[in-house]
Short mmCIF file of C-alpha atoms in Angstrom, two decimals:
data_model
loop_
_atom_site.label_atom_id
_atom_site.label_comp_id
_atom_site.label_asym_id
_atom_site.label_seq_id
_atom_site.Cartn_x
_atom_site.Cartn_y
_atom_site.Cartn_z
CA UNK A 1 103.49 -112.88 -36.98
CA UNK A 2 100.07 -112.39 -38.66
CA UNK A 3 97.04 -114.09 -37.17
CA UNK A 4 96.41 -117.56 -38.58
CA UNK A 5 92.88 -118.90 -38.63
CA UNK A 6 93.43 -122.60 -37.91
CA UNK A 7 89.76 -123.47 -38.31
CA UNK A 8 89.45 -121.72 -41.68
CA UNK A 9 92.67 -123.30 -42.90
CA UNK A 10 91.58 -126.74 -41.77
CA UNK A 11 88.19 -126.31 -43.44
CA UNK A 12 89.88 -125.24 -46.67
CA UNK A 13 92.26 -128.19 -46.66
CA UNK A 14 89.38 -130.56 -45.95
CA UNK A 15 87.45 -129.14 -48.91
CA UNK A 16 90.47 -129.71 -51.13
CA UNK A 17 90.91 -133.26 -49.87
CA UNK A 18 87.24 -134.05 -50.32
CA UNK A 19 86.92 -133.04 -53.97
CA UNK A 20 85.41 -135.99 -55.84
CA UNK A 21 87.77 -138.59 -57.25
CA UNK A 22 87.52 -138.57 -61.06
CA UNK A 23 89.84 -141.50 -61.67
CA UNK A 24 88.38 -144.54 -63.40
CA UNK A 25 89.77 -147.98 -64.13
CA UNK A 26 89.68 -148.88 -67.79
CA UNK A 27 91.56 -151.67 -69.55
CA UNK A 28 93.12 -152.59 -66.19
CA UNK A 29 94.73 -149.14 -65.88
CA UNK A 30 93.77 -146.07 -63.90
CA UNK A 31 92.85 -142.96 -65.90
CA UNK A 32 92.95 -139.48 -64.36
CA UNK A 33 89.43 -138.74 -65.59
CA UNK A 34 86.68 -140.48 -67.61
CA UNK A 35 86.81 -138.25 -70.71
CA UNK A 36 88.33 -139.33 -74.04
CA UNK A 37 87.98 -138.21 -77.65
CA UNK A 38 86.10 -139.71 -80.56
CA UNK A 39 88.61 -140.98 -83.12
CA UNK A 40 89.22 -138.58 -85.98
CA UNK A 41 88.49 -135.42 -84.00
CA UNK A 42 91.96 -135.05 -82.49
CA UNK A 43 95.27 -135.19 -84.38
CA UNK A 44 98.90 -134.37 -83.66
CA UNK A 45 98.30 -130.86 -84.99
CA UNK A 46 95.42 -130.41 -82.52
CA UNK A 47 97.92 -129.81 -79.73
CA UNK A 48 98.48 -126.32 -81.18
CA UNK A 49 94.89 -125.36 -80.33
CA UNK A 50 93.51 -127.91 -77.88
CA UNK A 51 94.87 -128.60 -74.41
CA UNK A 52 95.13 -132.35 -74.85
CA UNK A 53 96.02 -132.69 -71.18
CA UNK A 54 92.31 -132.15 -70.44
CA UNK A 55 91.60 -135.71 -71.53
CA UNK A 56 92.03 -138.85 -69.46
CA UNK A 57 92.66 -140.91 -72.61
CA UNK A 58 93.35 -140.12 -76.28
CA UNK A 59 92.79 -142.12 -79.46
CA UNK A 60 94.41 -141.57 -82.84
CA UNK A 61 92.38 -141.25 -86.02
CA UNK A 62 91.52 -144.55 -87.67
CA UNK A 63 94.51 -146.20 -89.34
CA UNK A 64 94.51 -148.81 -92.10
CA UNK A 65 96.84 -150.94 -94.17
CA UNK A 66 96.96 -148.65 -97.20
CA UNK A 67 97.14 -144.88 -97.56
CA UNK A 68 93.89 -143.09 -98.42
CA UNK A 69 93.20 -139.64 -99.83
CA UNK A 70 89.64 -139.59 -98.54
CA UNK A 71 86.47 -138.69 -100.42
CA UNK A 72 86.27 -136.10 -103.18
CA UNK A 73 84.01 -133.05 -103.14
CA UNK A 74 82.25 -131.50 -100.15
CA UNK A 75 83.17 -133.40 -96.98
CA UNK A 76 81.59 -131.36 -94.18
CA UNK A 77 78.10 -129.85 -93.89
CA UNK A 78 76.47 -128.12 -90.94
CA UNK A 79 72.98 -129.25 -89.95
CA UNK A 80 70.60 -128.09 -87.19
CA UNK A 81 72.30 -129.16 -83.92
CA UNK A 82 74.77 -131.29 -85.80
CA UNK A 83 77.20 -131.90 -88.61
CA UNK A 84 77.42 -134.22 -91.60
CA UNK A 85 80.81 -135.57 -92.55
CA UNK A 86 82.02 -137.76 -95.37
CA UNK A 87 85.76 -137.39 -94.87
CA UNK A 88 86.55 -140.89 -96.10
CA UNK A 89 89.29 -141.78 -93.59
CA UNK A 90 92.29 -140.02 -95.23
CA UNK A 91 95.51 -141.38 -93.76
CA UNK A 92 99.07 -142.53 -94.27
CA UNK A 93 99.84 -146.17 -94.93
CA UNK A 94 100.18 -148.23 -91.76
CA UNK A 95 103.94 -148.53 -92.20
CA UNK A 96 104.28 -144.75 -92.58
CA UNK A 97 102.05 -144.15 -89.54
CA UNK A 98 104.24 -146.49 -87.49
CA UNK A 99 107.46 -144.86 -88.69
CA UNK A 100 106.44 -141.20 -88.80
CA UNK A 101 103.47 -140.54 -86.53
CA UNK A 102 103.49 -143.05 -83.71
CA UNK A 103 106.82 -141.84 -82.23
CA UNK A 104 105.30 -138.34 -82.02
CA UNK A 105 102.13 -139.68 -80.39
CA UNK A 106 104.25 -141.59 -77.89
CA UNK A 107 106.25 -138.46 -77.05
CA UNK A 108 103.01 -136.50 -76.64
CA UNK A 109 101.60 -139.19 -74.36
CA UNK A 110 104.69 -139.15 -72.17
CA UNK A 111 104.82 -135.34 -71.98
CA UNK A 112 101.14 -135.03 -71.04
CA UNK A 113 100.97 -138.20 -68.95
CA UNK A 114 97.87 -139.13 -70.95
CA UNK A 115 97.71 -142.64 -72.46
CA UNK A 116 97.06 -143.02 -76.19
CA UNK A 117 95.25 -145.80 -78.04
CA UNK A 118 95.22 -146.51 -81.77
CA UNK A 119 92.02 -146.76 -83.80
CA UNK A 120 92.18 -148.95 -86.91
CA UNK A 121 90.01 -150.59 -89.55
CA UNK A 122 90.37 -153.42 -92.05
CA UNK A 123 88.57 -154.85 -95.06
CA UNK A 124 88.52 -158.48 -93.91
CA UNK A 125 89.15 -160.53 -90.79
CA UNK A 126 92.53 -161.50 -92.23
CA UNK A 127 93.42 -157.84 -92.73
CA UNK A 128 92.25 -156.94 -89.22
CA UNK A 129 94.55 -159.72 -87.95
CA UNK A 130 97.52 -158.53 -90.02
CA UNK A 131 97.12 -154.90 -88.96
CA UNK A 132 96.86 -155.95 -85.34
CA UNK A 133 100.09 -157.95 -85.54
CA UNK A 134 101.94 -154.81 -86.65
CA UNK A 135 100.35 -152.58 -84.02
CA UNK A 136 100.97 -155.16 -81.31
CA UNK A 137 104.73 -154.64 -81.69
CA UNK A 138 104.55 -150.93 -80.90
CA UNK A 139 105.73 -149.53 -77.60
CA UNK A 140 103.39 -147.56 -75.38
CA UNK A 141 100.01 -148.41 -76.93
CA UNK A 142 97.33 -148.15 -74.23
CA UNK A 143 94.67 -150.00 -76.23
CA UNK A 144 93.57 -150.81 -79.76
CA UNK A 145 90.20 -149.68 -81.08
CA UNK A 146 88.66 -151.63 -83.95
CA UNK A 147 86.40 -149.31 -85.92
CA UNK A 148 83.38 -151.31 -87.06
CA UNK A 149 81.40 -148.14 -87.67
CA UNK A 150 82.88 -147.15 -91.03
CA UNK A 151 82.08 -149.00 -94.28
CA UNK A 152 84.39 -152.00 -93.91
CA UNK A 153 82.86 -154.36 -96.43
CA UNK A 154 83.20 -158.10 -96.82
CA UNK A 155 80.98 -159.90 -99.31
CA UNK A 156 78.61 -156.93 -99.35
CA UNK A 157 78.02 -156.79 -95.59
CA UNK A 158 79.43 -154.23 -93.19
CA UNK A 159 81.31 -155.80 -90.27
CA UNK A 160 79.46 -153.77 -87.69
CA UNK A 161 76.07 -154.75 -89.08
CA UNK A 162 76.45 -158.52 -88.92
CA UNK A 163 77.01 -160.38 -85.63
CA UNK A 164 78.79 -163.28 -87.35
CA UNK A 165 81.29 -161.00 -89.08
CA UNK A 166 81.73 -159.02 -85.87
CA UNK A 167 82.56 -162.15 -83.90
CA UNK A 168 84.92 -163.40 -86.62
CA UNK A 169 86.83 -160.12 -86.87
CA UNK A 170 87.13 -159.60 -83.10
CA UNK A 171 88.37 -163.16 -82.63
CA UNK A 172 90.97 -162.64 -85.38
CA UNK A 173 92.18 -159.45 -83.72
CA UNK A 174 92.46 -161.00 -80.26
CA UNK A 175 94.47 -163.90 -81.67
CA UNK A 176 97.11 -161.35 -82.70
CA UNK A 177 97.40 -159.28 -79.51
CA UNK A 178 97.17 -159.23 -75.75
CA UNK A 179 96.59 -155.48 -75.76
CA UNK A 180 93.14 -154.31 -74.61
CA UNK A 181 90.67 -154.16 -77.50
CA UNK A 182 87.85 -151.64 -77.78
CA UNK A 183 85.26 -152.31 -80.49
CA UNK A 184 83.47 -149.25 -81.85
CA UNK A 185 79.89 -149.99 -82.90
CA UNK A 186 77.67 -148.41 -85.51
CA UNK A 187 74.11 -147.35 -84.61
CA UNK A 188 73.00 -148.13 -88.17
CA UNK A 189 71.61 -151.54 -87.22
CA UNK A 190 68.28 -153.00 -86.16
CA UNK A 191 69.61 -154.48 -82.91
CA UNK A 192 72.88 -153.07 -81.58
CA UNK A 193 72.76 -155.37 -78.55
CA UNK A 194 73.10 -158.40 -80.82
CA UNK A 195 76.24 -156.95 -82.41
CA UNK A 196 77.66 -155.94 -79.03
CA UNK A 197 77.19 -159.43 -77.60
CA UNK A 198 78.99 -160.89 -80.62
CA UNK A 199 81.92 -158.54 -79.99
CA UNK A 200 81.99 -159.49 -76.32
CA UNK A 201 81.90 -163.20 -77.14
CA UNK A 202 84.70 -162.70 -79.68
CA UNK A 203 86.94 -161.36 -76.92
CA UNK A 204 86.47 -157.58 -76.90
CA UNK A 205 87.63 -155.95 -73.68
CA UNK A 206 85.38 -152.90 -74.09
CA UNK A 207 82.89 -151.30 -76.46
CA UNK A 208 82.47 -147.77 -77.80
CA UNK A 209 79.10 -146.48 -78.95
CA UNK A 210 78.01 -144.83 -81.00
CA UNK A 211 79.60 -143.96 -84.31
CA UNK A 212 77.85 -141.46 -86.58
CA UNK A 213 74.35 -142.00 -87.95
CA UNK A 214 74.05 -142.49 -91.71
CA UNK A 215 72.39 -139.36 -93.11
CA UNK A 216 72.29 -136.87 -95.96
CA UNK A 217 71.17 -133.39 -96.99
CA UNK A 218 70.17 -131.85 -100.33
CA UNK A 219 70.95 -128.48 -101.89
CA UNK A 220 67.56 -127.38 -103.23
CA UNK A 221 69.12 -124.80 -105.57
CA UNK A 222 71.59 -127.19 -107.16
CA UNK A 223 69.17 -130.10 -106.91
CA UNK A 224 71.81 -132.50 -105.64
CA UNK A 225 73.23 -133.88 -102.39
CA UNK A 226 75.43 -131.45 -100.48
CA UNK A 227 78.11 -134.09 -99.84
CA UNK A 228 80.38 -135.36 -102.58
CA UNK A 229 79.81 -138.87 -101.25
CA UNK A 230 75.98 -138.34 -101.23
CA UNK A 231 75.64 -139.73 -97.70
CA UNK A 232 77.71 -139.13 -94.61
CA UNK A 233 77.73 -139.50 -90.87
CA UNK A 234 75.57 -137.27 -88.66
CA UNK A 235 77.14 -136.20 -85.38
CA UNK A 236 76.69 -133.45 -82.81
CA UNK A 237 74.10 -132.75 -80.07
CA UNK A 238 71.22 -133.98 -82.26
CA UNK A 239 72.33 -137.62 -81.90
CA UNK A 240 72.90 -137.94 -78.16
CA UNK A 241 69.43 -139.44 -77.44
CA UNK A 242 70.28 -142.23 -79.89
CA UNK A 243 73.65 -142.70 -78.21
CA UNK A 244 72.05 -142.92 -74.78
CA UNK A 245 69.60 -145.56 -75.96
CA UNK A 246 72.38 -147.64 -77.48
CA UNK A 247 74.62 -147.42 -74.41
CA UNK A 248 71.69 -148.40 -72.19
CA UNK A 249 71.06 -151.46 -74.38
CA UNK A 250 74.67 -152.67 -74.40
CA UNK A 251 75.32 -152.23 -70.68
CA UNK A 252 72.31 -154.14 -69.39
CA UNK A 253 73.69 -156.87 -67.10
CA UNK A 254 70.44 -158.82 -67.47
CA UNK A 255 71.22 -159.14 -71.19
CA UNK A 256 74.62 -160.65 -70.41
CA UNK A 257 76.85 -157.60 -70.84
CA UNK A 258 79.99 -157.64 -68.71
CA UNK A 259 82.48 -155.28 -70.39
CA UNK A 260 82.79 -151.49 -70.04
CA UNK A 261 81.48 -149.03 -72.62
CA UNK A 262 82.72 -145.67 -73.87
CA UNK A 263 79.64 -143.53 -74.47
CA UNK A 264 80.01 -141.34 -77.56
CA UNK A 265 77.58 -139.18 -79.47
CA UNK A 266 76.53 -135.55 -79.10
CA UNK A 267 78.42 -134.74 -75.90
CA UNK A 268 79.11 -131.01 -75.71
CA UNK A 269 78.45 -130.37 -72.01
CA UNK A 270 78.84 -132.08 -68.65
CA UNK A 271 75.10 -132.69 -68.33
CA UNK A 272 75.09 -134.96 -71.38
CA UNK A 273 78.18 -136.74 -70.08
CA UNK A 274 76.41 -137.49 -66.79
CA UNK A 275 73.44 -138.86 -68.73
CA UNK A 276 75.77 -141.30 -70.47
CA UNK A 277 77.13 -142.43 -67.09
CA UNK A 278 73.55 -142.98 -65.93
CA UNK A 279 72.87 -144.99 -69.09
CA UNK A 280 75.77 -147.26 -68.13
CA UNK A 281 78.93 -145.80 -69.70
CA UNK A 282 82.28 -146.01 -67.91
CA UNK A 283 83.96 -143.35 -70.07
CA UNK A 284 82.58 -140.66 -72.35
CA UNK A 285 84.01 -139.53 -75.69
CA UNK A 286 83.84 -136.02 -77.11
CA UNK A 287 83.78 -135.67 -80.88
CA UNK A 288 82.23 -132.86 -82.92
CA UNK A 289 82.33 -130.45 -79.96
CA UNK A 290 86.14 -130.50 -80.20
CA UNK A 291 85.81 -128.55 -83.46
CA UNK A 292 83.47 -125.95 -81.94
CA UNK A 293 85.10 -125.28 -78.57
CA UNK A 294 88.68 -126.31 -77.90
CA UNK A 295 88.03 -126.27 -74.14
CA UNK A 296 85.01 -128.60 -74.22
CA UNK A 297 86.82 -131.49 -72.55
CA UNK A 298 88.03 -129.30 -69.69
CA UNK A 299 84.55 -127.88 -69.14
CA UNK A 300 83.03 -131.37 -69.14
CA UNK A 301 85.58 -132.68 -66.64
CA UNK A 302 85.03 -129.68 -64.33
CA UNK A 303 81.27 -130.02 -64.63
CA UNK A 304 81.34 -133.71 -63.75
CA UNK A 305 83.46 -132.94 -60.69
CA UNK A 306 81.10 -130.18 -59.54
CA UNK A 307 78.06 -132.40 -60.10
CA UNK A 308 79.57 -135.18 -57.99
CA UNK A 309 80.44 -132.72 -55.23
CA UNK A 310 76.91 -131.30 -55.24
CA UNK A 311 75.37 -134.78 -55.05
CA UNK A 312 77.74 -135.90 -52.32
CA UNK A 313 79.49 -138.52 -54.44
CA UNK A 314 83.07 -139.14 -53.38
CA UNK A 315 83.89 -140.56 -56.80
CA UNK A 316 82.58 -140.32 -60.35
CA UNK A 317 82.19 -144.09 -60.07
CA UNK A 318 79.36 -143.49 -57.60
CA UNK A 319 77.07 -141.92 -60.21
CA UNK A 320 74.25 -144.48 -60.26
CA UNK A 321 72.72 -146.13 -63.27
CA UNK A 322 69.33 -144.59 -64.02
CA UNK A 323 66.24 -146.42 -62.72
CA UNK A 324 64.87 -148.03 -65.85
CA UNK A 325 61.49 -149.80 -65.81
CA UNK A 326 61.65 -153.59 -65.60
#
């Protein structure tokens, strides 16, 4: 028989056993890793290009009661270190999504062993409630995500920009479901902490921040905005400092925050993901980078694991919150 180095073998097995634990508890369930996607950047067709098994959690694009074609004209525009989009939430009607797409999402979830949540939006608290009642009946939904970051308008005010409307809508949603509710917040406000507290008080189980930043660009030859909708949402690496600031604000226990946060905005590498954990995030969401590099999620997960190993952390949950001044 060939020589067998017991010490080397034991050392190797120990190294395997001692790789950092990347599992995280979210919505009372254990995820294999803390990386998810920003809604709208992954679809059923993405599985042809992206290894969706890289993610610990997936979310569908934002659904709504009625079908939408989306905005006319130019919808996407590249900017320095970022991207403008004014897609306009194109989608099937909710009934068609439930009948045609959700069974395929459920099959995908079961095949990959990756849970899937549904993102949705409404035009009033009543509509949020009605949509939730329909989604609540579906099998296999990990969580619901209420998108308060897109222009949902009631009496001229965006839901995500008014704490009273935020509280009202979240309360209406929670009255219609026992499923975990994530509320996605817009950064286009004066005080995001005020909105986040209203969502928490309304019954939100978690928060997601941030959505895109309202922005625009101009074609100097044509003398007009580059986007057909004039304005759009800025995403990509340029916005991560804003995302970090917002996550830090809405995870401060001294301000009364008690629920977990998904940190989203400009994450295209593991270093930025770690910064979000240090700002207070429990999970991180990858958005625009999914369009640029189909393996971004896998690289981020591997980088987080290596970072934890280098720092001597046995678990990703041991990454400490940054030391912020009092």
